[in-house]
Amino acid sequence: MAASLRPLFLAIIPLLMISSLISSSEGAIGFYWGQNPHAGNLTEICLNGTGIYEYVAIAFLNFEGSKTVLSIDDHCNPSIPDKCASLGPMIDFCKGQGIKVFLSLGGRPDLSPDDAQKVADDIWNKFLNNSAGHGPLNATVDGIDFRIQSESNQSLDVLAQALSAYSTPDRKVYLSAAPLCQIPDYYLDTAIKTGVFDYVWVQFFGDPSCEYSPESPSPLIRSWIAWSCYLDKYNTTLFLGLTGDSDDDGYIPCVPLVSEILLFVEWFPKYGGIMMLQGKYYCLLLNHSSEKIRSYVNSDVMAYGRKSMNKFQAI
């Protein structure tokens, strides 16, 4: 780790220790599913991940302009009657294991404010509203994820606010966003600034300015600090968005993820956990590493204080 960062680390860690003691919270682990035919059956993943995973984002409900269409591997083809309904039992099983299920928005949106409200109403009626029937998925999801990385950024803030407005004391509609690491994110910045997102899982890979490399974790650390400050005034939690594909730039093998990166990021009050954003494999399942990572995510604050201080003082 770059020696020039030592003063920053030594200055910030005591402050983070104090804030962690005041507002200590357990981290969570989630993953995306639906765009990799080799990822496995969702029911089996949720079964094997019971007590490990807390979130799954099913990808995608794709925008085509102001319209949306389901595109989920070979599990869901809207042109085939009842094809998407096969996902219903999988979704219900995951929810039954205590895992929150999101439907992720992707594609190429082109929305006016009126379009955004209509899309929100349609999403509510088809995917979120228990009283409206089971919809195309033969199940309802807990929330909606925004993973928009192309076309227009217009009216996504209106869409987020319209979806959030469906929350009631009896029925919470969860919202998450998956921006790229550059601040501000071109597509999601305005939406994030509405303050309605419960979770923001930033993509800390695929960009040298924010990704881990074996030579130095410094770009990721600097970007994590920047995002923590950026989200400070919003009632949201920040997730470490990682790739599970070892061929991707910024891929973090499980050992340095546990022994280096988590030692630092877990101290931040905004830290919510880890979200695996893409990949042929999930690092959290590979070689049975999930239990080890979970122990780091939820470990005792003071124990990590001693470890972290020793590590950064040695830089």
XYZ file of C-alpha atoms in Angstrom:
315
model
C 0.000 0.000 0.000
C 1.362 3.400 -0.943
C 3.421 4.918 1.847
C 1.999 8.371 0.993
C -1.390 7.222 2.283
C -0.062 6.374 5.745
C -0.824 9.772 7.372
C -4.386 9.614 6.044
C -4.938 6.093 7.366
C -3.449 6.857 10.773
C -5.581 9.991 11.067
C -8.852 8.438 9.971
C -8.816 5.057 11.711
C -9.258 6.374 15.303
C -12.226 8.440 14.133
C -13.712 5.418 12.408
C -13.210 3.305 15.526
C -15.181 5.813 17.580
C -18.012 6.006 15.036
C -18.104 2.210 14.734
C -18.476 1.859 18.485
C -21.327 4.346 18.431
C -23.194 2.858 15.472
C -21.815 -0.644 15.012
C -23.807 -2.680 12.486
C -23.382 -6.042 10.857
C -22.477 -6.174 7.204
C -24.531 -8.061 4.659
C -23.667 -10.087 1.563
C -25.579 -10.093 -1.713
C -25.231 -11.109 -5.337
C -26.674 -10.570 -8.803
C -28.296 -13.461 -10.589
C -29.908 -13.898 -13.996
C -27.368 -13.011 -16.675
C -25.076 -16.013 -16.470
C -26.489 -19.388 -17.552
C -23.714 -21.122 -15.612
C -24.443 -19.435 -12.294
C -26.679 -22.246 -11.097
C -30.209 -22.599 -9.904
C -31.385 -19.682 -7.768
C -33.106 -21.978 -5.272
C -29.903 -23.950 -4.718
C -27.852 -20.766 -4.284
C -30.291 -19.400 -1.714
C -30.382 -22.767 0.070
C -26.595 -23.024 0.206
C -26.391 -19.358 1.157
C -28.833 -19.507 4.064
C -27.288 -17.462 6.860
C -24.738 -16.036 4.405
C -26.635 -14.096 1.760
C -29.110 -11.366 2.618
C -29.807 -9.907 -0.831
C -30.215 -11.104 -4.402
C -30.800 -8.808 -7.378
C -32.428 -10.586 -10.329
C -31.204 -9.097 -13.612
C -32.792 -7.624 -15.630
C -35.987 -5.766 -16.243
C -34.552 -3.949 -19.242
C -35.625 -0.570 -20.520
C -36.308 -0.171 -24.213
C -36.964 3.544 -24.278
C -39.993 4.132 -22.076
C -40.995 0.458 -22.049
C -39.596 -2.430 -20.010
C -39.094 -6.089 -20.874
C -37.879 -8.985 -18.739
C -34.575 -10.511 -19.851
C -33.359 -13.134 -17.380
C -31.076 -15.764 -18.916
C -33.078 -18.595 -20.445
C -35.371 -18.611 -17.410
C -37.647 -15.878 -18.660
C -38.834 -15.172 -22.208
C -41.908 -12.923 -22.129
C -42.906 -14.090 -25.618
C -43.458 -17.628 -24.281
C -46.616 -17.893 -22.130
C -45.849 -18.582 -18.470
C -42.102 -18.938 -19.167
C -41.198 -16.252 -16.606
C -43.559 -17.786 -14.049
C -41.055 -20.592 -13.459
C -39.064 -18.108 -11.376
C -41.895 -17.699 -8.894
C -41.109 -20.678 -6.641
C -37.400 -19.723 -6.650
C -38.180 -16.160 -5.564
C -40.556 -17.319 -2.860
C -38.005 -19.836 -1.592
C -35.283 -17.177 -1.299
C -37.661 -14.833 0.503
C -38.570 -17.680 2.817
C -34.882 -17.980 3.733
C -34.869 -14.337 4.843
C -33.163 -13.096 1.667
C -34.504 -9.837 0.225
C -35.156 -10.203 -3.503
C -34.721 -7.234 -5.843
C -35.574 -6.899 -9.522
C -32.797 -4.974 -11.250
C -33.472 -2.310 -13.889
C -31.065 -2.205 -16.838
C -31.134 -1.525 -20.553
C -31.491 1.803 -22.304
C -34.032 4.105 -20.665
C -35.471 7.184 -22.333
C -38.029 8.622 -19.933
C -40.015 11.798 -19.545
C -41.381 12.602 -16.063
C -44.795 11.294 -17.163
C -43.173 8.125 -18.532
C -41.321 7.608 -15.234
C -44.543 7.737 -13.243
C -46.221 5.290 -15.636
C -43.258 2.897 -15.408
C -43.352 3.103 -11.609
C -47.064 2.273 -11.607
C -46.475 -0.642 -13.977
C -43.594 -2.015 -11.875
C -45.696 -1.732 -8.739
C -48.653 -3.558 -10.247
C -46.607 -6.323 -11.904
C -43.764 -6.999 -9.485
C -44.320 -5.402 -6.071
C -48.009 -5.387 -5.233
C -49.008 -8.543 -3.379
C -52.709 -7.715 -3.670
C -52.542 -7.396 -7.475
C -51.687 -11.046 -8.076
C -48.364 -12.689 -8.771
C -47.590 -10.933 -12.064
C -45.176 -12.099 -14.781
C -42.764 -13.689 -12.287
C -45.494 -15.563 -10.430
C -44.157 -13.856 -7.281
C -43.568 -10.399 -5.870
C -40.153 -8.975 -5.084
C -39.070 -6.890 -2.093
C -37.511 -4.045 -4.007
C -36.143 -2.522 -7.189
C -32.491 -2.075 -8.086
C -31.203 0.613 -10.482
C -28.260 -0.568 -12.575
C -28.443 1.849 -15.497
C -25.265 2.291 -17.539
C -26.419 3.454 -20.964
C -28.700 5.808 -22.926
C -30.407 8.640 -21.041
C -30.192 9.677 -17.388
C -33.374 11.731 -17.559
C -36.215 11.225 -15.044
C -34.586 8.334 -13.189
C -34.928 10.502 -10.080
C -38.664 10.794 -10.750
C -38.882 7.025 -11.155
C -37.049 6.401 -7.877
C -39.250 8.810 -5.966
C -42.426 7.365 -7.501
C -41.415 3.835 -6.479
C -40.458 4.992 -3.008
C -43.874 6.600 -2.622
C -45.444 3.130 -2.674
C -43.859 2.312 0.690
C -46.214 2.224 3.649
C -45.702 1.333 7.326
C -47.007 -2.137 6.455
C -45.197 -2.626 3.124
C -41.699 -1.299 2.595
C -40.492 -0.974 -1.012
C -36.711 -1.264 -0.900
C -34.579 0.601 -3.436
C -30.943 0.085 -4.370
C -28.558 1.668 -6.864
C -25.430 0.244 -8.499
C -23.408 3.211 -9.814
C -19.983 3.101 -11.376
C -17.188 4.385 -9.161
C -16.707 7.847 -10.653
C -18.364 10.607 -8.628
C -20.800 11.768 -9.791
C -22.157 8.770 -11.646
C -23.598 10.096 -14.920
C -26.695 7.920 -14.921
C -27.634 7.603 -11.262
C -26.296 10.707 -9.517
C -29.528 12.707 -9.649
C -31.535 9.684 -8.526
C -29.164 8.969 -5.622
C -29.439 12.580 -4.497
C -33.166 12.145 -3.928
C -32.159 10.267 -0.770
C -34.707 7.486 -1.310
C -32.235 4.624 -1.839
C -31.766 2.186 1.008
C -28.593 0.676 -0.460
C -25.886 1.874 -2.843
C -23.559 -0.874 -4.078
C -20.804 0.892 -6.010
C -18.956 -0.950 -8.780
C -15.366 -0.886 -7.517
C -13.908 -2.606 -10.569
C -13.479 -2.040 -14.304
C -11.935 1.404 -13.780
C -8.272 1.932 -12.771
C -9.244 4.982 -10.724
C -11.099 2.876 -8.154
C -10.145 -0.767 -8.532
C -7.907 -3.086 -6.571
C -4.678 -4.381 -8.084
C -2.106 -6.738 -6.574
C 0.398 -3.873 -6.698
C -1.762 -1.459 -4.735
C -5.228 -1.283 -3.179
C -4.886 2.523 -2.937
C -7.305 3.463 -5.778
C -10.067 1.367 -4.229
C -9.394 2.778 -0.750
C -9.464 6.383 -1.993
C -12.682 5.768 -3.916
C -14.294 4.078 -0.905
C -13.475 7.100 1.286
C -14.876 9.458 -1.364
C -18.134 7.516 -1.634
C -18.483 7.343 2.148
C -18.202 11.122 2.341
C -20.492 11.618 -0.651
C -23.294 9.534 0.898
C -22.820 10.864 4.402
C -25.959 13.026 4.443
C -28.245 10.335 3.004
C -29.978 7.594 4.945
C -28.409 4.820 2.907
C -25.740 2.158 3.327
C -22.698 1.709 1.105
C -21.749 -1.701 -0.249
C -18.442 -2.865 -1.692
C -19.492 -3.854 -5.211
C -17.097 -6.481 -6.549
C -16.707 -8.694 -9.577
C -16.615 -12.441 -9.135
C -14.960 -12.959 -12.523
C -11.205 -13.464 -12.189
C -10.759 -12.252 -15.782
C -12.091 -8.780 -14.918
C -9.800 -5.876 -14.071
C -10.187 -5.113 -10.391
C -10.976 -8.687 -9.357
C -9.987 -9.254 -5.729
C -9.035 -12.827 -4.784
C -10.677 -14.012 -1.599
C -7.523 -13.923 0.535
C -6.668 -10.217 0.074
C -10.366 -9.381 0.215
C -10.517 -10.858 3.710
C -7.059 -9.970 5.000
C -6.697 -6.442 3.564
C -9.741 -4.698 2.110
C -12.401 -5.663 4.653
C -10.086 -4.693 7.488
C -10.366 -1.115 6.282
C -13.825 -0.599 4.779
C -15.742 -2.159 7.670
C -14.831 0.771 9.929
C -16.953 3.262 8.032
C -20.412 3.979 9.479
C -21.920 3.785 5.986
C -20.530 0.292 5.385
C -23.317 -2.163 4.588
C -21.460 -5.190 3.255
C -20.436 -6.816 -0.034
C -22.374 -7.101 -3.281
C -21.120 -9.390 -6.029
C -22.068 -7.470 -9.148
C -21.013 -9.898 -11.848
C -18.926 -12.929 -12.602
C -18.877 -16.562 -13.617
C -18.313 -17.540 -10.003
C -19.151 -16.002 -6.672
C -16.049 -15.521 -4.586
C -18.199 -15.939 -1.511
C -18.996 -19.532 -2.463
C -15.708 -20.433 -4.121
C -13.615 -22.788 -1.963
C -16.145 -22.388 0.850
C -14.796 -18.906 1.626
C -18.164 -17.423 2.521
C -18.022 -18.437 6.174
C -14.598 -16.873 6.527
C -15.727 -13.629 4.894
C -18.902 -13.551 6.971
C -16.816 -13.800 10.136
C -14.843 -10.748 9.043
C -17.933 -8.811 8.051
C -19.573 -9.357 11.451
C -16.543 -9.509 13.711
C -15.964 -7.631 16.948
C -15.105 -3.964 16.528
C -12.313 -3.732 19.051
C -10.603 -6.890 17.806
C -10.399 -5.375 14.353
C -9.297 -2.079 15.789
C -6.157 -3.699 17.111
C -5.529 -5.595 13.858
C -6.153 -2.564 11.663
C -3.997 -0.249 13.725
C -1.135 -2.724 13.697
C -1.452 -3.181 9.937
C -1.559 0.506 9.002
C 1.141 1.538 11.487
C 3.414 -0.927 9.687
C 2.915 0.795 6.308
